[in-house]
């Protein structure tokens, strides 16, 4: 019986070599291709970005919010590169050349049918180990939002009928019932 070939770990060079508008993320040397988002996916991201931006504008100008595609070199190495749907960065020193080097403080991902395993498993583990402080998984098919507070090692699950607080932003919550989706 032949032994399986040892597959080479992919690097950011492999991501840079993608052609024809292909997009992908890289987690621990494994490529995860990104499908174009649905209209509903984009509506959720747009609305969440608008709500968060209106809260942080005027309160803390050092906080920055970015929507995908925004390059995040999450572990500051050549084998990890992600494009979270929303990245909230509280430390501007991580931003250089229109990219983020290191973990954003808060990441929000909107699940699509093809990204379910990546968002709930691969990214969850990578974000936890890389220093992300808060991670929201918004699942519009299930109408749930799962929130991981990695600083306190807790998680909660909410529905699209709930007011959902952020641990990163004091006195801030999103009323998901107001997000008409």
PDB file of N, CA and C in Angstrom, residues 54-153:
ATOM      1  N   UNK A  54     -22.321  53.971  12.916  1.00  0.00           N
ATOM      2  CA  UNK A  54     -23.017  55.110  13.517  1.00  0.00           C
ATOM      3  C   UNK A  54     -22.773  55.173  15.020  1.00  0.00           C
ATOM      4  N   UNK A  55     -22.543  54.033  15.657  1.00  0.00           N
ATOM      5  CA  UNK A  55     -22.250  54.033  17.092  1.00  0.00           C
ATOM      6  C   UNK A  55     -20.820  54.492  17.375  1.00  0.00           C
ATOM      7  N   UNK A  56     -19.849  53.986  16.617  1.00  0.00           N
ATOM      8  CA  UNK A  56     -18.457  54.317  16.942  1.00  0.00           C
ATOM      9  C   UNK A  56     -18.050  55.701  16.459  1.00  0.00           C
ATOM     10  N   UNK A  57     -18.724  56.215  15.415  1.00  0.00           N
ATOM     11  CA  UNK A  57     -18.411  57.579  14.970  1.00  0.00           C
ATOM     12  C   UNK A  57     -18.768  58.566  16.066  1.00  0.00           C
ATOM     13  N   UNK A  58     -17.809  59.350  16.443  1.00  0.00           N
ATOM     14  CA  UNK A  58     -18.025  60.332  17.496  1.00  0.00           C
ATOM     15  C   UNK A  58     -17.707  59.797  18.885  1.00  0.00           C
ATOM     16  N   UNK A  59     -17.699  58.495  19.063  1.00  0.00           N
ATOM     17  CA  UNK A  59     -17.400  57.924  20.377  1.00  0.00           C
ATOM     18  C   UNK A  59     -15.929  57.555  20.496  1.00  0.00           C
ATOM     19  N   UNK A  60     -15.427  56.821  19.538  1.00  0.00           N
ATOM     20  CA  UNK A  60     -14.041  56.425  19.566  1.00  0.00           C
ATOM     21  C   UNK A  60     -13.514  56.373  18.144  1.00  0.00           C
ATOM     22  N   UNK A  61     -12.871  57.430  17.739  1.00  0.00           N
ATOM     23  CA  UNK A  61     -12.387  57.546  16.369  1.00  0.00           C
ATOM     24  C   UNK A  61     -11.241  56.587  16.073  1.00  0.00           C
ATOM     25  N   UNK A  62     -10.651  55.994  17.092  1.00  0.00           N
ATOM     26  CA  UNK A  62      -9.575  55.032  16.864  1.00  0.00           C
ATOM     27  C   UNK A  62     -10.102  53.688  16.386  1.00  0.00           C
ATOM     28  N   UNK A  63     -11.373  53.406  16.603  1.00  0.00           N
ATOM     29  CA  UNK A  63     -11.953  52.147  16.155  1.00  0.00           C
ATOM     30  C   UNK A  63     -12.239  52.255  14.661  1.00  0.00           C
ATOM     31  N   UNK A  64     -11.888  51.219  13.938  1.00  0.00           N
ATOM     32  CA  UNK A  64     -12.098  51.190  12.491  1.00  0.00           C
ATOM     33  C   UNK A  64     -12.890  49.941  12.140  1.00  0.00           C
ATOM     34  N   UNK A  65     -13.791  50.091  11.173  1.00  0.00           N
ATOM     35  CA  UNK A  65     -14.596  48.957  10.715  1.00  0.00           C
ATOM     36  C   UNK A  65     -14.369  48.781   9.214  1.00  0.00           C
ATOM     37  N   UNK A  66     -14.161  47.533   8.811  1.00  0.00           N
ATOM     38  CA  UNK A  66     -13.907  47.216   7.415  1.00  0.00           C
ATOM     39  C   UNK A  66     -14.778  46.040   6.994  1.00  0.00           C
ATOM     40  N   UNK A  67     -15.258  46.100   5.737  1.00  0.00           N
ATOM     41  CA  UNK A  67     -16.042  44.998   5.190  1.00  0.00           C
ATOM     42  C   UNK A  67     -15.199  44.251   4.160  1.00  0.00           C
ATOM     43  N   UNK A  68     -15.573  43.011   3.943  1.00  0.00           N
ATOM     44  CA  UNK A  68     -14.876  42.173   2.972  1.00  0.00           C
ATOM     45  C   UNK A  68     -15.100  42.733   1.569  1.00  0.00           C
ATOM     46  N   UNK A  69     -14.113  42.662   0.707  1.00  0.00           N
ATOM     47  CA  UNK A  69     -12.813  42.031   0.894  1.00  0.00           C
ATOM     48  C   UNK A  69     -11.812  42.985   1.541  1.00  0.00           C
ATOM     49  N   UNK A  70     -11.404  42.663   2.730  1.00  0.00           N
ATOM     50  CA  UNK A  70     -10.386  43.419   3.453  1.00  0.00           C
ATOM     51  C   UNK A  70      -9.354  42.405   3.948  1.00  0.00           C
ATOM     52  N   UNK A  71      -8.098  42.512   3.501  1.00  0.00           N
ATOM     53  CA  UNK A  71      -7.095  41.506   3.832  1.00  0.00           C
ATOM     54  C   UNK A  71      -6.645  41.568   5.285  1.00  0.00           C
ATOM     55  N   UNK A  72      -6.734  40.422   5.941  1.00  0.00           N
ATOM     56  CA  UNK A  72      -6.299  40.297   7.332  1.00  0.00           C
ATOM     57  C   UNK A  72      -5.270  39.167   7.415  1.00  0.00           C
ATOM     58  N   UNK A  73      -4.062  39.537   7.765  1.00  0.00           N
ATOM     59  CA  UNK A  73      -2.998  38.564   8.005  1.00  0.00           C
ATOM     60  C   UNK A  73      -3.050  38.244   9.491  1.00  0.00           C
ATOM     61  N   UNK A  74      -3.948  37.357   9.822  1.00  0.00           N
ATOM     62  CA  UNK A  74      -4.397  37.156  11.196  1.00  0.00           C
ATOM     63  C   UNK A  74      -3.311  36.702  12.158  1.00  0.00           C
ATOM     64  N   UNK A  75      -2.368  35.933  11.674  1.00  0.00           N
ATOM     65  CA  UNK A  75      -1.313  35.430  12.556  1.00  0.00           C
ATOM     66  C   UNK A  75       0.050  36.019  12.214  1.00  0.00           C
ATOM     67  N   UNK A  76       0.048  37.026  11.351  1.00  0.00           N
ATOM     68  CA  UNK A  76       1.304  37.643  10.925  1.00  0.00           C
ATOM     69  C   UNK A  76       2.302  36.616  10.404  1.00  0.00           C
ATOM     70  N   UNK A  77       1.801  35.683   9.604  1.00  0.00           N
ATOM     71  CA  UNK A  77       2.683  34.689   9.001  1.00  0.00           C
ATOM     72  C   UNK A  77       2.252  34.465   7.560  1.00  0.00           C
ATOM     73  N   UNK A  78       2.884  33.548   6.874  1.00  0.00           N
ATOM     74  CA  UNK A  78       2.600  33.318   5.456  1.00  0.00           C
ATOM     75  C   UNK A  78       1.569  32.226   5.210  1.00  0.00           C
ATOM     76  N   UNK A  79       1.029  31.623   6.275  1.00  0.00           N
ATOM     77  CA  UNK A  79       0.071  30.536   6.052  1.00  0.00           C
ATOM     78  C   UNK A  79      -1.331  30.830   6.582  1.00  0.00           C
ATOM     79  N   UNK A  80      -1.590  32.107   6.928  1.00  0.00           N
ATOM     80  CA  UNK A  80      -2.918  32.487   7.420  1.00  0.00           C
ATOM     81  C   UNK A  80      -3.312  33.847   6.857  1.00  0.00           C
ATOM     82  N   UNK A  81      -4.422  33.849   6.122  1.00  0.00           N
ATOM     83  CA  UNK A  81      -4.945  35.052   5.493  1.00  0.00           C
ATOM     84  C   UNK A  81      -6.461  34.891   5.419  1.00  0.00           C
ATOM     85  N   UNK A  82      -7.203  35.849   5.960  1.00  0.00           N
ATOM     86  CA  UNK A  82      -8.661  35.786   5.927  1.00  0.00           C
ATOM     87  C   UNK A  82      -9.237  37.111   5.456  1.00  0.00           C
ATOM     88  N   UNK A  83     -10.486  37.057   5.028  1.00  0.00           N
ATOM     89  CA  UNK A  83     -11.240  38.245   4.638  1.00  0.00           C
ATOM     90  C   UNK A  83     -12.580  38.204   5.367  1.00  0.00           C
ATOM     91  N   UNK A  84     -12.593  38.541   6.660  1.00  0.00           N
ATOM     92  CA  UNK A  84     -13.858  38.494   7.402  1.00  0.00           C
ATOM     93  C   UNK A  84     -14.911  39.405   6.778  1.00  0.00           C
ATOM     94  N   UNK A  85     -16.168  39.041   6.961  1.00  0.00           N
ATOM     95  CA  UNK A  85     -17.239  39.889   6.446  1.00  0.00           C
ATOM     96  C   UNK A  85     -17.176  41.277   7.077  1.00  0.00           C
ATOM     97  N   UNK A  86     -16.966  41.331   8.386  1.00  0.00           N
ATOM     98  CA  UNK A  86     -16.761  42.605   9.096  1.00  0.00           C
ATOM     99  C   UNK A  86     -15.598  42.448  10.051  1.00  0.00           C
ATOM    100  N   UNK A  87     -14.689  43.406  10.025  1.00  0.00           N
ATOM    101  CA  UNK A  87     -13.564  43.440  10.958  1.00  0.00           C
ATOM    102  C   UNK A  87     -13.611  44.762  11.700  1.00  0.00           C
ATOM    103  N   UNK A  88     -13.631  44.701  13.018  1.00  0.00           N
ATOM    104  CA  UNK A  88     -13.580  45.906  13.834  1.00  0.00           C
ATOM    105  C   UNK A  88     -12.238  45.886  14.530  1.00  0.00           C
ATOM    106  N   UNK A  89     -11.460  46.945  14.306  1.00  0.00           N
ATOM    107  CA  UNK A  89     -10.092  47.014  14.812  1.00  0.00           C
ATOM    108  C   UNK A  89      -9.988  48.208  15.746  1.00  0.00           C
ATOM    109  N   UNK A  90      -9.569  47.937  16.965  1.00  0.00           N
ATOM    110  CA  UNK A  90      -9.481  48.984  17.992  1.00  0.00           C
ATOM    111  C   UNK A  90      -8.077  49.566  18.103  1.00  0.00           C
ATOM    112  N   UNK A  91      -7.109  48.959  17.474  1.00  0.00           N
ATOM    113  CA  UNK A  91      -5.716  49.390  17.564  1.00  0.00           C
ATOM    114  C   UNK A  91      -5.210  49.680  16.151  1.00  0.00           C
ATOM    115  N   UNK A  92      -5.144  50.955  15.811  1.00  0.00           N
ATOM    116  CA  UNK A  92      -4.761  51.362  14.454  1.00  0.00           C
ATOM    117  C   UNK A  92      -3.350  50.934  14.067  1.00  0.00           C
ATOM    118  N   UNK A  93      -2.520  50.588  15.028  1.00  0.00           N
ATOM    119  CA  UNK A  93      -1.156  50.177  14.698  1.00  0.00           C
ATOM    120  C   UNK A  93      -1.133  48.857  13.914  1.00  0.00           C
ATOM    121  N   UNK A  94      -2.249  48.114  13.913  1.00  0.00           N
ATOM    122  CA  UNK A  94      -2.341  46.872  13.135  1.00  0.00           C
ATOM    123  C   UNK A  94      -2.589  47.145  11.653  1.00  0.00           C
ATOM    124  N   UNK A  95      -2.917  48.385  11.321  1.00  0.00           N
ATOM    125  CA  UNK A  95      -3.272  48.743   9.950  1.00  0.00           C
ATOM    126  C   UNK A  95      -2.066  49.327   9.230  1.00  0.00           C
ATOM    127  N   UNK A  96      -1.761  48.723   8.082  1.00  0.00           N
ATOM    128  CA  UNK A  96      -0.645  49.204   7.272  1.00  0.00           C
ATOM    129  C   UNK A  96      -0.895  48.781   5.828  1.00  0.00           C
ATOM    130  N   UNK A  97      -0.670  49.703   4.905  1.00  0.00           N
ATOM    131  CA  UNK A  97      -0.814  49.410   3.480  1.00  0.00           C
ATOM    132  C   UNK A  97      -2.191  48.825   3.138  1.00  0.00           C
ATOM    133  N   UNK A  98      -3.243  49.370   3.730  1.00  0.00           N
ATOM    134  CA  UNK A  98      -4.621  48.930   3.475  1.00  0.00           C
ATOM    135  C   UNK A  98      -4.878  47.477   3.842  1.00  0.00           C
ATOM    136  N   UNK A  99      -4.173  47.004   4.853  1.00  0.00           N
ATOM    137  CA  UNK A  99      -4.306  45.630   5.332  1.00  0.00           C
ATOM    138  C   UNK A  99      -4.260  45.637   6.852  1.00  0.00           C
ATOM    139  N   UNK A 100      -4.677  44.530   7.442  1.00  0.00           N
ATOM    140  CA  UNK A 100      -4.567  44.348   8.890  1.00  0.00           C
ATOM    141  C   UNK A 100      -3.540  43.257   9.153  1.00  0.00           C
ATOM    142  N   UNK A 101      -2.587  43.562  10.009  1.00  0.00           N
ATOM    143  CA  UNK A 101      -1.566  42.591  10.397  1.00  0.00           C
ATOM    144  C   UNK A 101      -1.791  42.261  11.865  1.00  0.00           C
ATOM    145  N   UNK A 102      -2.338  41.084  12.125  1.00  0.00           N
ATOM    146  CA  UNK A 102      -2.720  40.672  13.468  1.00  0.00           C
ATOM    147  C   UNK A 102      -4.227  40.513  13.536  1.00  0.00           C
ATOM    148  N   UNK A 103      -4.700  40.140  14.699  1.00  0.00           N
ATOM    149  CA  UNK A 103      -6.121  39.832  14.870  1.00  0.00           C
ATOM    150  C   UNK A 103      -6.958  41.089  15.077  1.00  0.00           C
ATOM    151  N   UNK A 104      -8.041  41.237  14.293  1.00  0.00           N
ATOM    152  CA  UNK A 104      -9.010  42.283  14.622  1.00  0.00           C
ATOM    153  C   UNK A 104      -9.599  41.996  16.012  1.00  0.00           C
ATOM    154  N   UNK A 105     -10.123  43.013  16.652  1.00  0.00           N
ATOM    155  CA  UNK A 105     -10.697  42.821  17.990  1.00  0.00           C
ATOM    156  C   UNK A 105     -12.036  42.107  17.913  1.00  0.00           C
ATOM    157  N   UNK A 106     -12.814  42.426  16.884  1.00  0.00           N
ATOM    158  CA  UNK A 106     -14.155  41.869  16.753  1.00  0.00           C
ATOM    159  C   UNK A 106     -14.358  41.493  15.292  1.00  0.00           C
ATOM    160  N   UNK A 107     -14.796  40.273  15.059  1.00  0.00           N
ATOM    161  CA  UNK A 107     -15.082  39.806  13.710  1.00  0.00           C
ATOM    162  C   UNK A 107     -16.522  39.319  13.649  1.00  0.00           C
ATOM    163  N   UNK A 108     -17.195  39.683  12.558  1.00  0.00           N
ATOM    164  CA  UNK A 108     -18.541  39.180  12.289  1.00  0.00           C
ATOM    165  C   UNK A 108     -18.499  38.468  10.946  1.00  0.00           C
ATOM    166  N   UNK A 109     -18.960  37.231  10.939  1.00  0.00           N
ATOM    167  CA  UNK A 109     -19.091  36.459   9.706  1.00  0.00           C
ATOM    168  C   UNK A 109     -20.565  36.158   9.492  1.00  0.00           C
ATOM    169  N   UNK A 110     -20.999  36.240   8.236  1.00  0.00           N
ATOM    170  CA  UNK A 110     -22.352  35.843   7.862  1.00  0.00           C
ATOM    171  C   UNK A 110     -22.225  34.508   7.138  1.00  0.00           C
ATOM    172  N   UNK A 111     -22.896  33.512   7.659  1.00  0.00           N
ATOM    173  CA  UNK A 111     -22.797  32.156   7.131  1.00  0.00           C
ATOM    174  C   UNK A 111     -23.541  32.054   5.803  1.00  0.00           C
ATOM    175  N   UNK A 112     -22.899  31.390   4.872  1.00  0.00           N
ATOM    176  CA  UNK A 112     -23.571  30.994   3.630  1.00  0.00           C
ATOM    177  C   UNK A 112     -23.511  29.468   3.585  1.00  0.00           C
ATOM    178  N   UNK A 113     -24.305  28.837   2.736  1.00  0.00           N
ATOM    179  CA  UNK A 113     -24.297  27.367   2.723  1.00  0.00           C
ATOM    180  C   UNK A 113     -22.903  26.766   2.535  1.00  0.00           C
ATOM    181  N   UNK A 114     -22.067  27.387   1.696  1.00  0.00           N
ATOM    182  CA  UNK A 114     -20.731  26.840   1.441  1.00  0.00           C
ATOM    183  C   UNK A 114     -19.721  27.202   2.520  1.00  0.00           C
ATOM    184  N   UNK A 115     -20.016  28.181   3.364  1.00  0.00           N
ATOM    185  CA  UNK A 115     -19.028  28.614   4.369  1.00  0.00           C
ATOM    186  C   UNK A 115     -19.333  28.096   5.771  1.00  0.00           C
ATOM    187  N   UNK A 116     -20.381  27.314   5.905  1.00  0.00           N
ATOM    188  CA  UNK A 116     -20.836  26.891   7.239  1.00  0.00           C
ATOM    189  C   UNK A 116     -19.711  26.231   8.047  1.00  0.00           C
ATOM    190  N   UNK A 117     -19.059  25.214   7.494  1.00  0.00           N
ATOM    191  CA  UNK A 117     -17.995  24.528   8.228  1.00  0.00           C
ATOM    192  C   UNK A 117     -16.835  25.471   8.517  1.00  0.00           C
ATOM    193  N   UNK A 118     -16.471  26.274   7.533  1.00  0.00           N
ATOM    194  CA  UNK A 118     -15.350  27.198   7.711  1.00  0.00           C
ATOM    195  C   UNK A 118     -15.638  28.185   8.840  1.00  0.00           C
ATOM    196  N   UNK A 119     -16.838  28.786   8.835  1.00  0.00           N
ATOM    197  CA  UNK A 119     -17.183  29.797   9.841  1.00  0.00           C
ATOM    198  C   UNK A 119     -17.337  29.199  11.238  1.00  0.00           C
ATOM    199  N   UNK A 120     -18.000  28.050  11.339  1.00  0.00           N
ATOM    200  CA  UNK A 120     -18.270  27.448  12.645  1.00  0.00           C
ATOM    201  C   UNK A 120     -17.104  26.637  13.208  1.00  0.00           C
ATOM    202  N   UNK A 121     -16.177  26.226  12.363  1.00  0.00           N
ATOM    203  CA  UNK A 121     -15.083  25.362  12.854  1.00  0.00           C
ATOM    204  C   UNK A 121     -13.702  25.973  12.612  1.00  0.00           C
ATOM    205  N   UNK A 122     -13.268  25.991  11.348  1.00  0.00           N
ATOM    206  CA  UNK A 122     -11.897  26.422  11.040  1.00  0.00           C
ATOM    207  C   UNK A 122     -11.623  27.850  11.509  1.00  0.00           C
ATOM    208  N   UNK A 123     -12.527  28.767  11.176  1.00  0.00           N
ATOM    209  CA  UNK A 123     -12.315  30.159  11.583  1.00  0.00           C
ATOM    210  C   UNK A 123     -12.497  30.336  13.085  1.00  0.00           C
ATOM    211  N   UNK A 124     -13.450  29.649  13.656  1.00  0.00           N
ATOM    212  CA  UNK A 124     -13.657  29.737  15.108  1.00  0.00           C
ATOM    213  C   UNK A 124     -12.363  29.410  15.845  1.00  0.00           C
ATOM    214  N   UNK A 125     -11.744  28.321  15.482  1.00  0.00           N
ATOM    215  CA  UNK A 125     -10.495  27.917  16.148  1.00  0.00           C
ATOM    216  C   UNK A 125      -9.382  28.921  15.859  1.00  0.00           C
ATOM    217  N   UNK A 126      -9.229  29.316  14.594  1.00  0.00           N
ATOM    218  CA  UNK A 126      -8.159  30.250  14.222  1.00  0.00           C
ATOM    219  C   UNK A 126      -8.350  31.594  14.914  1.00  0.00           C
ATOM    220  N   UNK A 127      -9.568  32.114  14.910  1.00  0.00           N
ATOM    221  CA  UNK A 127      -9.817  33.409  15.546  1.00  0.00           C
ATOM    222  C   UNK A 127      -9.543  33.335  17.044  1.00  0.00           C
ATOM    223  N   UNK A 128      -9.955  32.260  17.670  1.00  0.00           N
ATOM    224  CA  UNK A 128      -9.732  32.097  19.112  1.00  0.00           C
ATOM    225  C   UNK A 128      -8.241  32.099  19.433  1.00  0.00           C
ATOM    226  N   UNK A 129      -7.471  31.341  18.677  1.00  0.00           N
ATOM    227  CA  UNK A 129      -6.037  31.210  18.957  1.00  0.00           C
ATOM    228  C   UNK A 129      -5.213  32.404  18.486  1.00  0.00           C
ATOM    229  N   UNK A 130      -5.789  33.247  17.639  1.00  0.00           N
ATOM    230  CA  UNK A 130      -5.034  34.379  17.099  1.00  0.00           C
ATOM    231  C   UNK A 130      -5.209  35.669  17.889  1.00  0.00           C
ATOM    232  N   UNK A 131      -6.129  35.693  18.841  1.00  0.00           N
ATOM    233  CA  UNK A 131      -6.301  36.892  19.658  1.00  0.00           C
ATOM    234  C   UNK A 131      -7.527  37.729  19.352  1.00  0.00           C
ATOM    235  N   UNK A 132      -8.426  37.238  18.487  1.00  0.00           N
ATOM    236  CA  UNK A 132      -9.698  37.941  18.295  1.00  0.00           C
ATOM    237  C   UNK A 132     -10.419  37.931  19.637  1.00  0.00           C
ATOM    238  N   UNK A 133     -10.966  39.060  20.025  1.00  0.00           N
ATOM    239  CA  UNK A 133     -11.618  39.154  21.336  1.00  0.00           C
ATOM    240  C   UNK A 133     -13.086  38.748  21.289  1.00  0.00           C
ATOM    241  N   UNK A 134     -13.761  39.064  20.180  1.00  0.00           N
ATOM    242  CA  UNK A 134     -15.189  38.773  20.057  1.00  0.00           C
ATOM    243  C   UNK A 134     -15.465  38.312  18.629  1.00  0.00           C
ATOM    244  N   UNK A 135     -16.265  37.249  18.502  1.00  0.00           N
ATOM    245  CA  UNK A 135     -16.573  36.669  17.196  1.00  0.00           C
ATOM    246  C   UNK A 135     -18.060  36.375  17.122  1.00  0.00           C
ATOM    247  N   UNK A 136     -18.727  36.971  16.122  1.00  0.00           N
ATOM    248  CA  UNK A 136     -20.153  36.740  15.891  1.00  0.00           C
ATOM    249  C   UNK A 136     -20.311  35.920  14.616  1.00  0.00           C
ATOM    250  N   UNK A 137     -21.111  34.867  14.701  1.00  0.00           N
ATOM    251  CA  UNK A 137     -21.483  34.091  13.529  1.00  0.00           C
ATOM    252  C   UNK A 137     -22.973  34.326  13.300  1.00  0.00           C
ATOM    253  N   UNK A 138     -23.283  35.021  12.225  1.00  0.00           N
ATOM    254  CA  UNK A 138     -24.661  35.365  11.891  1.00  0.00           C
ATOM    255  C   UNK A 138     -25.153  34.378  10.830  1.00  0.00           C
ATOM    256  N   UNK A 139     -26.164  33.614  11.199  1.00  0.00           N
ATOM    257  CA  UNK A 139     -26.679  32.565  10.311  1.00  0.00           C
ATOM    258  C   UNK A 139     -28.103  32.937   9.912  1.00  0.00           C
ATOM    259  N   UNK A 140     -28.253  33.550   8.731  1.00  0.00           N
ATOM    260  CA  UNK A 140     -29.595  34.016   8.338  1.00  0.00           C
ATOM    261  C   UNK A 140     -30.522  32.865   7.993  1.00  0.00           C
ATOM    262  N   UNK A 141     -30.019  31.719   7.587  1.00  0.00           N
ATOM    263  CA  UNK A 141     -30.887  30.564   7.314  1.00  0.00           C
ATOM    264  C   UNK A 141     -31.521  30.054   8.610  1.00  0.00           C
ATOM    265  N   UNK A 142     -30.742  30.022   9.668  1.00  0.00           N
ATOM    266  CA  UNK A 142     -31.241  29.570  10.979  1.00  0.00           C
ATOM    267  C   UNK A 142     -31.823  30.718  11.804  1.00  0.00           C
ATOM    268  N   UNK A 143     -31.565  31.956  11.346  1.00  0.00           N
ATOM    269  CA  UNK A 143     -31.989  33.176  12.047  1.00  0.00           C
ATOM    270  C   UNK A 143     -31.422  33.223  13.472  1.00  0.00           C
ATOM    271  N   UNK A 144     -30.118  32.886  13.553  1.00  0.00           N
ATOM    272  CA  UNK A 144     -29.417  32.907  14.839  1.00  0.00           C
ATOM    273  C   UNK A 144     -28.121  33.699  14.719  1.00  0.00           C
ATOM    274  N   UNK A 145     -27.675  34.187  15.866  1.00  0.00           N
ATOM    275  CA  UNK A 145     -26.374  34.830  15.980  1.00  0.00           C
ATOM    276  C   UNK A 145     -25.678  34.179  17.167  1.00  0.00           C
ATOM    277  N   UNK A 146     -24.549  33.553  16.905  1.00  0.00           N
ATOM    278  CA  UNK A 146     -23.762  32.921  17.956  1.00  0.00           C
ATOM    279  C   UNK A 146     -22.580  33.826  18.246  1.00  0.00           C
ATOM    280  N   UNK A 147     -22.426  34.166  19.522  1.00  0.00           N
ATOM    281  CA  UNK A 147     -21.380  35.103  19.914  1.00  0.00           C
ATOM    282  C   UNK A 147     -20.392  34.425  20.844  1.00  0.00           C
ATOM    283  N   UNK A 148     -19.128  34.531  20.461  1.00  0.00           N
ATOM    284  CA  UNK A 148     -18.033  34.015  21.286  1.00  0.00           C
ATOM    285  C   UNK A 148     -17.276  35.194  21.867  1.00  0.00           C
ATOM    286  N   UNK A 149     -17.208  35.249  23.175  1.00  0.00           N
ATOM    287  CA  UNK A 149     -16.392  36.229  23.881  1.00  0.00           C
ATOM    288  C   UNK A 149     -15.150  35.464  24.320  1.00  0.00           C
ATOM    289  N   UNK A 150     -14.102  35.550  23.512  1.00  0.00           N
ATOM    290  CA  UNK A 150     -12.906  34.766  23.786  1.00  0.00           C
ATOM    291  C   UNK A 150     -12.152  35.244  25.024  1.00  0.00           C
ATOM    292  N   UNK A 151     -12.287  36.522  25.369  1.00  0.00           N
ATOM    293  CA  UNK A 151     -11.616  37.036  26.576  1.00  0.00           C
ATOM    294  C   UNK A 151     -12.153  36.367  27.835  1.00  0.00           C
ATOM    295  N   UNK A 152     -13.459  36.144  27.884  1.00  0.00           N
ATOM    296  CA  UNK A 152     -14.086  35.534  29.059  1.00  0.00           C
ATOM    297  C   UNK A 152     -14.403  34.056  28.865  1.00  0.00           C
ATOM    298  N   UNK A 153     -14.025  33.521  27.684  1.00  0.00           N
ATOM    299  CA  UNK A 153     -14.277  32.111  27.372  1.00  0.00           C
ATOM    300  C   UNK A 153     -15.759  31.748  27.512  1.00  0.00           C
TER     301      UNK A 153
END
